[in-house]
CSV table of C-alpha atoms and ligand atoms in Angstrom, one decimal:
chain,number,residue,atom,x,y,z
O,1,UNK,CA,26.2,-17.2,-97.2
O,2,UNK,CA,29.1,-17.6,-95.5
O,3,UNK,CA,31.7,-20.0,-96.8
O,4,UNK,CA,32.4,-22.7,-95.4
O,5,UNK,CA,33.8,-25.4,-98.6
O,6,UNK,CA,36.6,-23.7,-100.8
O,7,UNK,CA,37.9,-25.7,-104.2
O,8,UNK,CA,40.9,-24.9,-105.8
O,9,UNK,CA,41.2,-26.0,-109.0
O,10,UNK,CA,45.0,-26.2,-109.7
O,11,UNK,CA,48.0,-26.2,-106.9
O,12,UNK,CA,50.3,-24.0,-109.0
O,13,UNK,CA,52.0,-20.7,-107.4
O,14,UNK,CA,48.6,-19.5,-106.8
O,15,UNK,CA,46.6,-22.4,-106.2
O,16,UNK,CA,48.9,-23.2,-103.0
O,17,UNK,CA,48.9,-19.6,-101.9
O,18,UNK,CA,45.4,-19.6,-101.8
O,19,UNK,CA,45.2,-22.8,-98.9
O,20,UNK,CA,48.1,-21.0,-97.5
O,21,UNK,CA,46.3,-17.9,-96.8
O,22,UNK,CA,43.1,-19.2,-95.9
O,23,UNK,CA,44.3,-21.0,-93.1
O,24,UNK,CA,46.7,-18.2,-92.0
O,25,UNK,CA,44.1,-16.0,-91.6
O,26,UNK,CA,42.5,-18.5,-89.6
O,27,UNK,CA,40.0,-20.1,-92.0
O,28,UNK,CA,38.3,-23.2,-90.8
O,29,UNK,CA,35.8,-24.8,-93.2
O,30,UNK,CA,37.3,-26.7,-95.8
O,31,UNK,CA,40.0,-26.8,-98.5
O,32,UNK,CA,40.4,-28.9,-101.7
O,33,UNK,CA,43.5,-28.5,-103.6
O,34,UNK,CA,43.2,-30.3,-107.3
O,35,UNK,CA,46.1,-30.9,-108.7
O,36,UNK,CA,46.7,-32.0,-112.7
O,37,UNK,CA,50.4,-32.2,-112.1
O,38,UNK,CA,52.0,-36.0,-110.4
O,39,UNK,CA,54.0,-34.9,-106.8
O,40,UNK,CA,53.6,-31.8,-104.8
O,41,UNK,CA,52.8,-28.5,-106.1
O,42,UNK,CA,56.2,-27.1,-106.7
O,43,UNK,CA,57.8,-24.0,-107.6
O,44,UNK,CA,58.9,-22.8,-111.1
O,45,UNK,CA,61.4,-20.2,-111.0
O,46,UNK,CA,64.3,-22.7,-110.3
O,47,UNK,CA,63.4,-24.6,-113.3
O,48,UNK,CA,65.3,-22.8,-115.8
O,49,UNK,CA,67.7,-21.6,-113.7
O,50,UNK,CA,69.2,-23.8,-110.1
O,51,UNK,CA,67.1,-26.9,-110.7
O,52,UNK,CA,68.5,-27.5,-114.2
O,53,UNK,CA,72.0,-26.0,-113.4
O,54,UNK,CA,71.9,-28.7,-111.3
O,55,UNK,CA,72.7,-26.1,-107.9
O,56,UNK,CA,69.3,-27.1,-106.6
O,57,UNK,CA,67.9,-31.0,-106.6
O,58,UNK,CA,64.7,-31.9,-106.7
O,59,UNK,CA,63.4,-32.4,-103.3
O,60,UNK,CA,63.8,-28.1,-102.7
O,61,UNK,CA,61.7,-27.4,-105.5
O,62,UNK,CA,58.3,-28.6,-103.4
O,63,UNK,CA,56.3,-25.2,-102.1
O,64,UNK,CA,55.6,-27.4,-98.6
O,65,UNK,CA,56.0,-31.2,-97.7
O,66,UNK,CA,53.2,-33.8,-97.9
O,67,UNK,CA,52.9,-33.7,-94.3
O,68,UNK,CA,51.9,-30.1,-94.6
O,69,UNK,CA,48.5,-30.7,-96.2
O,70,UNK,CA,47.7,-33.3,-93.8
O,71,UNK,CA,48.4,-30.5,-90.5
O,72,UNK,CA,46.6,-28.0,-92.4
O,73,UNK,CA,43.9,-29.8,-93.7
O,74,UNK,CA,44.5,-28.8,-97.3
O,75,UNK,CA,43.0,-32.1,-99.3
O,76,UNK,CA,45.1,-32.8,-102.0
O,77,UNK,CA,43.5,-34.7,-104.6
O,78,UNK,CA,45.8,-35.6,-108.1
O,79,UNK,CA,43.4,-35.2,-110.5
O,80,UNK,CA,42.3,-32.9,-113.6
O,81,UNK,CA,38.9,-30.8,-113.0
O,82,UNK,CA,36.9,-31.1,-116.6
O,83,UNK,CA,33.7,-29.0,-115.4
O,84,UNK,CA,31.9,-26.8,-113.5
O,85,UNK,CA,28.5,-27.4,-113.0
O,86,UNK,CA,27.6,-23.4,-111.4
O,87,UNK,CA,24.1,-24.2,-110.7
O,88,UNK,CA,24.8,-27.1,-108.1
O,89,UNK,CA,28.8,-25.3,-107.3
O,90,UNK,CA,30.2,-28.3,-108.4
O,91,UNK,CA,33.5,-29.5,-109.9
O,92,UNK,CA,33.7,-32.4,-111.9
O,93,UNK,CA,36.9,-34.2,-112.4
O,94,UNK,CA,38.4,-37.0,-114.9
O,95,UNK,CA,37.9,-39.9,-112.3
O,96,UNK,CA,34.1,-38.7,-112.0
O,97,UNK,CA,34.1,-37.5,-108.9
O,98,UNK,CA,32.3,-34.3,-107.9
O,99,UNK,CA,33.6,-31.4,-105.4
O,100,UNK,CA,30.8,-29.7,-104.0
O,101,UNK,CA,32.0,-25.4,-103.3
O,102,UNK,CA,30.7,-22.7,-101.6
O,103,UNK,CA,33.7,-20.5,-103.4
O,104,UNK,CA,35.6,-21.6,-106.4
O,105,UNK,CA,39.2,-20.5,-106.4
O,106,UNK,CA,40.5,-21.4,-110.7
O,107,UNK,CA,44.5,-20.6,-110.4
O,108,UNK,CA,44.6,-23.0,-113.6
O,109,UNK,CA,47.6,-21.3,-114.7
O,110,UNK,CA,49.0,-21.1,-118.4
O,111,UNK,CA,50.8,-23.9,-121.0
O,112,UNK,CA,53.3,-22.9,-123.5
O,113,UNK,CA,52.6,-21.8,-127.2
O,114,UNK,CA,53.9,-24.6,-129.1
O,115,UNK,CA,55.9,-24.7,-132.3
O,116,UNK,CA,53.6,-25.2,-134.9
O,117,UNK,CA,55.9,-25.9,-137.7
O,118,UNK,CA,56.9,-29.4,-139.8
O,119,UNK,CA,59.1,-31.2,-138.0
O,120,UNK,CA,58.3,-29.8,-134.7
O,121,UNK,CA,57.0,-33.2,-133.3
O,122,UNK,CA,60.4,-35.3,-132.4
O,123,UNK,CA,61.9,-35.6,-129.1
O,124,UNK,CA,64.7,-33.0,-129.5
O,125,UNK,CA,62.2,-29.9,-129.4
O,126,UNK,CA,61.2,-28.8,-125.4
O,127,UNK,CA,59.1,-25.9,-124.4
O,128,UNK,CA,60.0,-25.1,-120.7
O,129,UNK,CA,57.0,-25.3,-118.3
O,130,UNK,CA,56.9,-28.0,-115.9
O,131,UNK,CA,59.6,-29.9,-113.8
O,132,UNK,CA,58.7,-32.8,-116.7
O,133,UNK,CA,60.7,-30.8,-118.7
O,134,UNK,CA,63.1,-29.7,-117.0
O,135,UNK,CA,63.8,-33.5,-116.6
O,136,UNK,CA,63.8,-34.0,-119.8
O,137,UNK,CA,66.1,-31.5,-120.6
O,138,UNK,CA,68.9,-31.8,-118.5
O,139,UNK,CA,70.4,-34.3,-119.8
O,140,UNK,CA,70.6,-32.9,-123.1
O,141,UNK,CA,72.6,-30.3,-122.3
O,142,UNK,CA,75.8,-30.9,-122.4
O,143,UNK,CA,79.5,-29.4,-123.8
O,144,UNK,CA,79.0,-29.1,-127.2
O,145,UNK,CA,75.3,-29.9,-128.0
O,146,UNK,CA,74.5,-27.6,-130.6
O,147,UNK,CA,71.1,-25.8,-129.1
O,148,UNK,CA,68.7,-23.2,-130.9
O,149,UNK,CA,66.7,-21.4,-128.4
O,150,UNK,CA,63.1,-20.0,-130.0
O,151,UNK,CA,62.7,-17.0,-128.6
O,152,UNK,CA,64.6,-14.1,-126.1
O,153,UNK,CA,62.1,-13.9,-123.4
O,154,UNK,CA,63.4,-14.8,-119.7
O,155,UNK,CA,63.5,-18.3,-120.4
O,156,UNK,CA,64.6,-18.2,-123.0
O,157,UNK,CA,67.6,-16.9,-122.6
O,158,UNK,CA,67.9,-18.5,-118.5
O,159,UNK,CA,67.9,-21.7,-121.0
O,160,UNK,CA,70.1,-19.9,-123.0
O,161,UNK,CA,73.0,-18.8,-120.2
O,162,UNK,CA,72.7,-22.4,-118.3
O,163,UNK,CA,72.6,-23.6,-121.3
O,164,UNK,CA,76.2,-21.8,-122.7
O,165,UNK,CA,77.3,-22.1,-119.2
O,166,UNK,CA,77.4,-25.6,-119.4
O,167,UNK,CA,79.8,-25.8,-122.9
O,168,UNK,CA,76.7,-26.3,-125.5
O,169,UNK,CA,77.0,-23.7,-128.6
O,170,UNK,CA,74.1,-21.8,-128.5
O,171,UNK,CA,72.2,-20.0,-131.2
O,172,UNK,CA,68.9,-17.6,-129.3
O,173,UNK,CA,66.3,-16.5,-132.7
O,174,UNK,CA,63.5,-14.0,-131.5
O,175,UNK,CA,60.9,-12.7,-134.3
O,176,UNK,CA,61.3,-8.6,-132.2
O,177,UNK,CA,64.6,-6.6,-132.5
O,178,UNK,CA,65.9,-7.1,-128.7
O,179,UNK,CA,66.0,-9.2,-126.0
O,180,UNK,CA,62.9,-9.8,-123.7
O,181,UNK,CA,61.6,-6.8,-125.6
O,182,UNK,CA,58.0,-7.1,-123.9
O,183,UNK,CA,59.1,-6.7,-121.0
O,184,UNK,CA,62.2,-4.4,-120.7
O,185,UNK,CA,63.9,-1.4,-121.6
O,186,UNK,CA,65.9,-0.9,-124.5
O,187,UNK,CA,69.0,-0.3,-122.8
O,188,UNK,CA,68.4,-3.4,-120.2
O,189,UNK,CA,67.8,-5.6,-123.6
O,190,UNK,CA,71.2,-4.4,-125.1
O,191,UNK,CA,72.7,-5.2,-121.3
O,192,UNK,CA,71.9,-8.6,-121.4
O,193,UNK,CA,72.4,-9.3,-125.5
O,194,UNK,CA,76.3,-7.7,-124.7
O,195,UNK,CA,76.6,-10.2,-121.6
O,196,UNK,CA,74.8,-13.3,-122.6
O,197,UNK,CA,77.5,-12.4,-126.1
O,198,UNK,CA,80.3,-12.4,-124.0
O,199,UNK,CA,79.3,-15.3,-122.8
O,200,UNK,CA,79.2,-17.0,-126.7
O,201,UNK,CA,75.4,-17.4,-127.6
O,202,UNK,CA,74.8,-15.7,-130.7
O,203,UNK,CA,71.3,-14.1,-131.9
O,204,UNK,CA,69.4,-13.6,-135.1
O,205,UNK,CA,67.1,-11.0,-134.1
O,206,UNK,CA,63.5,-10.6,-136.5
O,207,UNK,CA,64.2,-14.1,-137.0
O,208,UNK,CA,62.4,-16.7,-136.7
O,209,UNK,CA,61.6,-20.5,-137.4
O,210,UNK,CA,59.7,-22.0,-140.2
O,211,UNK,CA,61.1,-25.9,-139.9
O,212,UNK,CA,62.8,-28.1,-138.5
O,213,UNK,CA,64.6,-30.3,-139.8
O,214,UNK,CA,65.1,-34.4,-138.8
O,215,UNK,CA,67.0,-37.7,-139.5
O,216,UNK,CA,65.3,-40.8,-137.9
O,217,UNK,CA,63.9,-38.8,-135.6
O,218,UNK,CA,66.3,-36.9,-134.5
O,219,UNK,CA,66.9,-33.1,-135.0
O,220,UNK,CA,69.6,-32.2,-137.4
O,221,UNK,CA,68.7,-28.3,-137.6
O,222,UNK,CA,66.5,-25.7,-138.1
O,223,UNK,CA,65.3,-23.5,-141.1
O,224,UNK,CA,64.9,-20.1,-140.4
O,225,UNK,CA,62.3,-17.1,-141.6
O,226,UNK,CA,65.4,-15.9,-143.6
O,227,UNK,CA,66.3,-19.3,-145.0
O,228,UNK,CA,69.4,-19.8,-142.9
O,229,UNK,CA,69.5,-23.2,-141.9
O,230,UNK,CA,70.9,-23.8,-138.5
O,231,UNK,CA,72.5,-27.3,-137.5
O,232,UNK,CA,71.2,-28.0,-134.0
O,233,UNK,CA,70.9,-31.3,-131.9
O,234,UNK,CA,68.4,-29.3,-129.4
O,235,UNK,CA,65.6,-27.1,-130.1
O,236,UNK,CA,64.3,-25.3,-126.6
O,237,UNK,CA,61.5,-23.2,-127.7
O,238,UNK,CA,59.9,-20.4,-125.2
O,239,UNK,CA,56.7,-18.2,-127.3
O,240,UNK,CA,54.7,-17.4,-124.9
O,241,UNK,CA,52.0,-19.2,-122.8
O,242,UNK,CA,48.1,-19.7,-123.3
O,243,UNK,CA,46.2,-19.2,-120.2
O,244,UNK,CA,44.4,-22.5,-119.3
O,245,UNK,CA,40.6,-21.0,-119.3
O,246,UNK,CA,39.1,-23.7,-121.2
O,247,UNK,CA,36.7,-24.9,-118.0
O,248,UNK,CA,35.9,-21.4,-117.3
O,249,UNK,CA,34.9,-20.7,-121.3
O,250,UNK,CA,33.1,-23.8,-121.1
O,251,UNK,CA,31.1,-23.0,-117.6
O,252,UNK,CA,29.5,-19.2,-119.5
O,253,UNK,CA,32.2,-17.4,-117.7
O,254,UNK,CA,34.1,-14.1,-119.2
O,255,UNK,CA,37.1,-15.1,-121.2
O,256,UNK,CA,39.4,-13.5,-123.5
O,257,UNK,CA,42.9,-13.6,-122.8
O,258,UNK,CA,42.4,-15.3,-119.8
O,259,UNK,CA,39.4,-16.2,-116.9
O,260,UNK,CA,37.9,-12.2,-117.4
O,261,UNK,CA,37.4,-10.9,-113.3
O,262,UNK,CA,36.6,-7.4,-111.5
O,263,UNK,CA,38.6,-5.4,-109.4
O,264,UNK,CA,38.0,-8.2,-106.7
O,265,UNK,CA,39.1,-10.7,-108.4
O,266,UNK,CA,35.8,-12.1,-108.9
O,267,UNK,CA,34.4,-13.9,-112.3
O,268,UNK,CA,31.0,-12.5,-113.1
O,269,UNK,CA,29.6,-15.9,-111.3
O,270,UNK,CA,30.5,-13.7,-107.6
O,271,UNK,CA,31.1,-18.0,-106.0
O,272,UNK,CA,34.1,-17.9,-108.0
O,273,UNK,CA,37.3,-15.9,-108.3
O,274,UNK,CA,40.0,-16.5,-110.5
O,275,UNK,CA,43.9,-15.3,-110.3
O,276,UNK,CA,47.6,-16.4,-111.1
O,277,UNK,CA,48.3,-16.8,-114.9
O,278,UNK,CA,45.1,-17.9,-115.9
O,279,UNK,CA,43.5,-14.4,-114.5
O,280,UNK,CA,42.8,-11.8,-116.9
O,281,UNK,CA,42.4,-7.9,-114.2
O,282,UNK,CA,42.2,-4.9,-113.8
O,283,UNK,CA,46.1,-3.4,-113.3
O,284,UNK,CA,46.1,-0.5,-111.3
O,285,UNK,CA,49.2,0.3,-112.0
O,286,UNK,CA,48.2,0.3,-116.2
O,287,UNK,CA,45.0,3.0,-115.4
O,288,UNK,CA,42.8,-0.5,-115.0
O,289,UNK,CA,43.1,-1.5,-118.3
O,290,UNK,CA,42.7,-5.5,-118.5
O,291,UNK,CA,46.0,-7.3,-117.8
O,292,UNK,CA,47.2,-10.6,-117.2
O,293,UNK,CA,50.6,-11.1,-116.0
O,294,UNK,CA,53.0,-14.0,-115.3
O,295,UNK,CA,54.9,-14.5,-112.4
O,296,UNK,CA,55.1,-15.4,-108.9
O,297,UNK,CA,54.3,-11.8,-107.6
O,298,UNK,CA,51.7,-11.8,-109.4
O,299,UNK,CA,50.0,-15.5,-108.5
O,300,UNK,CA,50.9,-15.0,-104.8
O,301,UNK,CA,49.7,-11.5,-104.1
O,302,UNK,CA,46.5,-12.5,-105.7
O,303,UNK,CA,46.0,-15.6,-103.5
O,304,UNK,CA,46.3,-13.3,-100.8
O,305,UNK,CA,43.2,-10.9,-101.8
O,306,UNK,CA,41.8,-13.9,-102.4
O,307,UNK,CA,41.4,-15.2,-98.8
O,308,UNK,CA,41.6,-12.2,-97.3
O,309,UNK,CA,37.7,-11.9,-99.3
O,310,UNK,CA,36.9,-14.7,-98.3
O,311,UNK,CA,37.1,-14.6,-94.7
O,312,UNK,CA,35.8,-11.0,-95.0
O,313,UNK,CA,39.3,-9.4,-94.1
O,314,UNK,CA,39.6,-6.5,-97.3
O,315,UNK,CA,37.8,-4.3,-98.6
O,316,UNK,CA,39.9,-2.7,-101.6
O,317,UNK,CA,40.2,-4.1,-104.5
O,318,UNK,CA,43.3,-5.5,-105.9
O,319,UNK,CA,46.2,-3.6,-106.3
O,320,UNK,CA,49.4,-5.5,-105.3
O,321,UNK,CA,53.2,-3.7,-107.1
O,322,UNK,CA,53.8,-5.6,-110.2
O,323,UNK,CA,57.6,-6.9,-110.1
O,324,UNK,CA,59.1,-10.1,-111.5
O,325,UNK,CA,63.0,-11.3,-111.5
O,326,UNK,CA,65.5,-13.3,-113.4
O,327,UNK,CA,68.9,-14.7,-113.3
O,328,UNK,CA,71.1,-15.0,-116.1
O,329,UNK,CA,75.1,-16.6,-115.3
O,330,UNK,CA,76.1,-13.8,-112.7
O,331,UNK,CA,73.1,-11.5,-113.3
O,332,UNK,CA,69.8,-11.0,-111.4
O,333,UNK,CA,67.6,-9.0,-113.4
O,334,UNK,CA,64.7,-7.1,-110.9
O,335,UNK,CA,62.1,-5.1,-111.8
O,336,UNK,CA,59.2,-3.2,-110.1
O,337,UNK,CA,57.0,-2.0,-111.6
O,338,UNK,CA,55.8,-2.3,-115.1
O,339,UNK,CA,57.5,-0.9,-118.0
O,340,UNK,CA,54.5,-1.1,-121.2
O,341,UNK,CA,54.5,1.6,-123.1
O,342,UNK,CA,57.3,4.1,-121.6
O,343,UNK,CA,58.4,6.5,-123.3
O,344,UNK,CA,61.1,8.5,-121.1
O,345,UNK,CA,64.5,6.4,-119.6
O,346,UNK,CA,66.3,7.8,-116.9
O,347,UNK,CA,69.6,5.7,-116.5
O,348,UNK,CA,71.2,6.1,-113.5
O,349,UNK,CA,75.4,5.6,-112.7
O,350,UNK,CA,76.2,2.4,-111.3
O,351,UNK,CA,79.9,0.7,-109.3
O,352,UNK,CA,80.1,-1.7,-112.2
O,353,UNK,CA,78.6,-1.2,-115.5
O,354,UNK,CA,80.1,-4.5,-116.9
O,355,UNK,CA,77.7,-6.3,-114.4
O,356,UNK,CA,75.5,-3.9,-112.9
O,357,UNK,CA,72.2,-2.1,-114.4
O,358,UNK,CA,69.8,1.5,-113.1
O,359,UNK,CA,67.0,2.5,-115.5
O,360,UNK,CA,63.5,4.5,-114.6
O,361,UNK,CA,61.0,4.2,-116.6
O,362,UNK,CA,57.7,6.5,-116.8
O,363,UNK,CA,55.7,6.8,-119.0
O,364,UNK,CA,55.3,11.0,-119.2
O,365,UNK,CA,55.9,12.1,-115.7
O,366,UNK,CA,55.5,9.2,-113.8
O,367,UNK,CA,57.3,6.7,-112.1
O,368,UNK,CA,56.3,3.2,-114.3
O,369,UNK,CA,58.8,0.9,-113.9
O,370,UNK,CA,62.9,0.7,-112.2
O,371,UNK,CA,64.9,-2.3,-113.5
O,372,UNK,CA,68.2,-3.3,-112.0
O,373,UNK,CA,70.7,-5.8,-112.2
O,374,UNK,CA,72.7,-7.0,-109.3
O,375,UNK,CA,71.1,-4.2,-107.7
O,376,UNK,CA,69.5,-6.1,-104.7
O,377,UNK,CA,68.8,-3.4,-102.6
O,378,UNK,CA,67.8,-0.4,-104.6
O,379,UNK,CA,65.3,-2.9,-106.2
O,380,UNK,CA,63.7,-3.1,-102.6
O,381,UNK,CA,63.6,1.3,-102.5
O,382,UNK,CA,61.6,1.1,-105.8
O,383,UNK,CA,59.3,-1.4,-104.6
O,384,UNK,CA,58.7,0.7,-101.6
O,385,UNK,CA,58.4,4.0,-103.2
O,386,UNK,CA,56.4,2.4,-106.0
O,387,UNK,CA,54.0,0.9,-103.9
O,388,UNK,CA,53.4,3.8,-101.3
O,389,UNK,CA,55.0,7.3,-102.1
O,390,UNK,CA,52.3,10.0,-102.1
O,391,UNK,CA,55.1,11.3,-104.7
O,392,UNK,CA,57.4,9.7,-107.4
O,393,UNK,CA,60.2,10.8,-108.8
O,394,UNK,CA,59.7,12.8,-112.2
O,395,UNK,CA,62.2,12.3,-114.9
O,396,UNK,CA,63.4,15.5,-114.5
O,397,UNK,CA,64.5,14.9,-110.8
O,398,UNK,CA,65.7,11.6,-111.5
O,399,UNK,CA,68.3,13.2,-114.0
O,400,UNK,CA,68.8,16.0,-111.6
O,401,UNK,CA,72.6,16.3,-110.5
O,402,UNK,CA,72.9,13.2,-107.4
O,403,UNK,CA,70.3,11.7,-108.0
O,404,UNK,CA,69.6,8.9,-104.8
O,405,UNK,CA,66.2,6.3,-105.2
O,406,UNK,CA,66.8,5.6,-101.7
O,407,UNK,CA,67.2,8.8,-100.1
O,408,UNK,CA,64.4,10.1,-102.0
O,409,UNK,CA,62.1,7.1,-100.8
O,410,UNK,CA,63.0,7.8,-97.4
O,411,UNK,CA,62.6,11.4,-97.7
O,412,UNK,CA,59.2,11.0,-98.4
O,413,UNK,CA,58.6,8.5,-96.1
O,414,UNK,CA,59.9,10.5,-93.2
O,415,UNK,CA,58.8,14.2,-94.2
O,416,UNK,CA,61.6,16.8,-93.1
O,417,UNK,CA,59.5,19.2,-90.1
O,418,UNK,CA,57.8,21.6,-90.4
O,419,UNK,CA,57.6,23.2,-87.2
V,501,LIG,C1,60.5,-22.1,-116.1
V,501,LIG,C2,60.1,-21.4,-115.9
V,501,LIG,C3,60.4,-20.1,-114.9
V,501,LIG,C4,59.7,-19.4,-114.0
V,501,LIG,N1,61.1,-18.3,-113.7
V,501,LIG,C5,59.9,-17.4,-113.3
V,501,LIG,C6,60.9,-16.0,-112.0
V,501,LIG,O1,62.2,-16.3,-112.1
V,501,LIG,N2,60.1,-15.2,-111.7
V,501,LIG,C7,58.5,-15.2,-111.4
V,501,LIG,O2,58.7,-14.2,-110.9
V,501,LIG,N3,57.9,-16.2,-112.2
V,501,LIG,C8,58.9,-17.1,-112.9
V,501,LIG,N4,58.0,-17.7,-113.6
V,501,LIG,C9,56.6,-17.9,-113.8
V,501,LIG,C10,56.1,-17.9,-112.4
V,501,LIG,O3,56.4,-19.6,-112.1
V,501,LIG,C11,54.4,-18.4,-112.7
V,501,LIG,O4,53.7,-16.2,-113.1
V,501,LIG,C12,53.6,-18.6,-111.6
V,501,LIG,O5,53.9,-20.1,-111.3
V,501,LIG,C13,51.7,-18.7,-112.3
V,501,LIG,O6,51.5,-19.2,-110.5
V,501,LIG,P1,50.1,-20.3,-110.7
V,501,LIG,O7,49.7,-20.8,-109.5
V,501,LIG,O8,49.1,-19.4,-111.9
V,501,LIG,O9,50.2,-20.8,-112.1
V,501,LIG,P2,50.6,-22.4,-112.7
V,501,LIG,O10,51.8,-22.3,-111.6
V,501,LIG,O11,50.7,-22.5,-114.1
V,501,LIG,O12,49.9,-23.8,-112.1
V,501,LIG,C14,48.6,-23.9,-112.0
V,501,LIG,C15,48.2,-25.4,-112.7
V,501,LIG,O13,47.3,-25.6,-112.4
V,501,LIG,C16,47.3,-26.9,-113.2
V,501,LIG,N5,46.2,-27.1,-114.2
V,501,LIG,C17,45.5,-26.2,-115.3
V,501,LIG,N6,44.5,-27.1,-115.8
V,501,LIG,C18,43.5,-27.9,-114.6
V,501,LIG,C19,42.3,-28.3,-114.1
V,501,LIG,N7,41.2,-28.1,-114.9
V,501,LIG,N8,42.4,-29.7,-113.2
V,501,LIG,C20,43.1,-29.7,-112.7
V,501,LIG,N9,44.9,-28.3,-112.3
V,501,LIG,C21,44.7,-28.2,-113.6
V,501,LIG,C22,48.3,-27.0,-113.9
V,501,LIG,O14,48.3,-28.1,-114.7
V,501,LIG,C23,48.9,-26.2,-113.0
V,501,LIG,O15,49.9,-27.6,-112.4
V,501,LIG,C24,58.4,-18.7,-114.4
V,501,LIG,C25,57.6,-20.1,-115.2
V,501,LIG,C26,58.7,-21.3,-116.0
V,501,LIG,C27,58.1,-22.2,-116.3
């Protein structure tokens, strides 16, 4: 049966991109985008960066202006999907509206894990996910505010750098032994730790939070797992997310660390796809291990893949190269590939050791990821290399004198003539 009516639940990066790509690829049927948040669909990355710093105003957060949805005949409905009737092919909204679909795309994203400890229900304990969260936080981050950040992942550290640059005193806690431990290699962790310390940020590793002390409904201190009492006016947590998979589970779809999909991003029901932060997919770069990624690249590329499949324009399974970025102070971290389970690293020389870093991570002899700081050209070379090269450098190639990643990529693309 050909697909005439597509319903997309969730109007974040993945949901919006599905609608946009369907139209770009010539889909002429009906597209309905169910937006569970207020306002126009918007981008999240600036929330913990330029938006919080006041360098990007609210009018620049939306992914598209309102007229785009009208022009592209994408019906944007502000409502929440509460259930899926797979038998009749219908999504039921909180308002009672029933949306019939030929194909349903679940792009429901994820929500923050919350701090489940005594005292965490006071207003100055805030997680960072939505524009509303950033709007609550911005006025609280002023010179002299004592901030405790719980979680030294990307978002925690981005927030820490903004707060430190706005004159707050910032202490970061994490149960791991180094910053961004799940995402980057040890040298890159240590580099960021040093730079944050130079901005005045202090760290407690191997240390979590057991209790938040409050007086008259306001935070006064944080009690840590090692028994320290850290005075605080504001607690910001970034301790991971939970995929929004409830409506999928209740509809009888497979859920395991997200909505489980196959290599084509189809759920156990061939009329339902799942993408973005909510989806657990077989990741080609990790030997097809079930993986859930949280990044703009993943959300957008998976959306493009589903749109292409729906118009019958793709035969291969999803194989987008994972890449990420994080802006902290004057440092732009960019990662191409996935460092998970790396066994060997090679650090390449940089011109300015205070502001740049260049690290190759290997699983066995296989190049798994390339981490760069303030080296955008090298990041793009790494993406090109990891996306399509027939041969990748091994650790011994990378250690050989004069090794140049960009030249390597070029040599692979333009092999020397054998004539
Ligand atoms: C502060 C912050 C900074 C970030 N910075 C970066 C960065 O620098 N680089 C990067 O690559 N990534 C970054 N990310 C991650 C990136 O933004 C996400 O990976 C991406 O937004 C995922 O898109 P998504 O559409 O899958 O999910 P989401 O953006 O979470 O969108 C899902 C939407 O679905 C809605 N929804 C859920 N259930 C329902 C329902 N039942 N009915 C209707 N609507 C529903 C949600 O309310 C939400 O609006 C950042 C994330 C945050 C929070």
